[in-house]
């Protein structure tokens, strides 16, 4: 479990050979499909997969992008309660 602006849990492997740029988050009471809509309105691309929010930042994602993502995740948590 990792505390963050959206998720109560970040899901992924800690094994180096299984590392990926894909980040999957889950938060109690937050509908990930609704969260995707909130993020889209804030120009953040995400998807809902298997009941979780999926993001994939890459090397070209800069600090401003991450700030916008953090703000959008906070809004998504507030606006997309299930």
Tab-separated table of C-alpha atoms in Angstrom:
chain	number	residue	atom	x	y	z
A	1	UNK	CA	0.000	0.000	0.000
A	2	UNK	CA	1.296	3.420	-0.974
A	3	UNK	CA	-0.221	6.738	0.094
A	4	UNK	CA	-0.796	9.080	-2.801
A	5	UNK	CA	-3.210	11.614	-4.245
A	6	UNK	CA	-5.512	8.933	-5.645
A	7	UNK	CA	-4.851	5.427	-4.552
A	8	UNK	CA	-4.987	3.491	-1.375
A	9	UNK	CA	-3.004	0.874	-3.222
A	10	UNK	CA	-0.541	0.864	-6.116
A	11	UNK	CA	-0.339	-2.503	-7.808
A	12	UNK	CA	2.764	-3.874	-9.475
A	13	UNK	CA	5.714	-6.143	-9.130
A	14	UNK	CA	8.778	-5.273	-7.071
A	15	UNK	CA	10.878	-7.744	-9.092
A	16	UNK	CA	13.330	-5.846	-11.336
A	17	UNK	CA	12.710	-8.090	-14.349
A	18	UNK	CA	8.977	-7.269	-14.173
A	19	UNK	CA	9.231	-3.479	-13.843
A	20	UNK	CA	7.138	-1.373	-16.174
A	21	UNK	CA	6.168	2.241	-16.799
A	22	UNK	CA	2.559	1.218	-16.189
A	23	UNK	CA	1.103	2.338	-12.865
A	24	UNK	CA	-2.110	0.820	-11.534
A	25	UNK	CA	-3.983	2.402	-8.612
A	26	UNK	CA	-7.014	1.453	-6.601
A	27	UNK	CA	-8.909	3.554	-4.054
A	28	UNK	CA	-11.782	2.476	-1.831
A	29	UNK	CA	-15.066	3.994	-2.934
A	30	UNK	CA	-13.697	5.478	-6.165
A	31	UNK	CA	-15.146	4.309	-9.481
A	32	UNK	CA	-12.164	4.072	-11.869
A	33	UNK	CA	-14.357	4.515	-14.953
A	34	UNK	CA	-15.702	7.795	-13.565
A	35	UNK	CA	-12.167	8.795	-12.570
A	36	UNK	CA	-11.031	8.312	-16.180
A	37	UNK	CA	-13.673	10.850	-17.283
A	38	UNK	CA	-12.523	13.376	-14.668
A	39	UNK	CA	-8.895	12.905	-15.727
A	40	UNK	CA	-9.769	13.227	-19.423
A	41	UNK	CA	-11.473	16.568	-18.735
A	42	UNK	CA	-8.185	17.691	-17.172
A	43	UNK	CA	-6.122	16.491	-20.162
A	44	UNK	CA	-4.720	13.408	-18.410
A	45	UNK	CA	-4.852	10.122	-20.327
A	46	UNK	CA	-5.772	7.068	-18.249
A	47	UNK	CA	-7.860	3.934	-18.561
A	48	UNK	CA	-9.907	1.679	-16.353
A	49	UNK	CA	-8.726	-1.926	-16.336
A	50	UNK	CA	-10.103	-4.691	-14.148
A	51	UNK	CA	-11.598	-2.221	-11.687
A	52	UNK	CA	-8.420	-0.184	-11.310
A	53	UNK	CA	-7.050	3.054	-12.717
A	54	UNK	CA	-4.182	2.527	-15.189
A	55	UNK	CA	-1.620	5.214	-16.042
A	56	UNK	CA	1.570	4.953	-18.065
A	57	UNK	CA	3.975	7.880	-17.662
A	58	UNK	CA	7.097	7.733	-19.818
A	59	UNK	CA	10.514	9.333	-20.155
A	60	UNK	CA	9.048	12.439	-21.845
A	61	UNK	CA	6.649	13.069	-18.931
A	62	UNK	CA	7.995	16.146	-17.141
A	63	UNK	CA	7.455	17.728	-13.725
A	64	UNK	CA	4.602	19.900	-14.997
A	65	UNK	CA	2.840	16.809	-16.323
A	66	UNK	CA	3.236	15.098	-12.948
A	67	UNK	CA	1.871	18.172	-11.132
A	68	UNK	CA	-1.155	18.191	-13.442
A	69	UNK	CA	-1.589	14.461	-12.862
A	70	UNK	CA	-1.471	14.874	-9.084
A	71	UNK	CA	-4.066	17.662	-9.163
A	72	UNK	CA	-6.271	15.627	-11.511
A	73	UNK	CA	-6.028	12.543	-9.284
A	74	UNK	CA	-7.127	14.559	-6.257
A	75	UNK	CA	-10.091	15.879	-8.257
A	76	UNK	CA	-10.897	12.368	-9.500
A	77	UNK	CA	-10.920	11.019	-5.965
A	78	UNK	CA	-13.324	13.771	-4.903
A	79	UNK	CA	-15.569	13.753	-7.981
A	80	UNK	CA	-15.790	10.026	-8.763
A	81	UNK	CA	-16.858	8.444	-5.497
A	82	UNK	CA	-18.750	5.222	-6.224
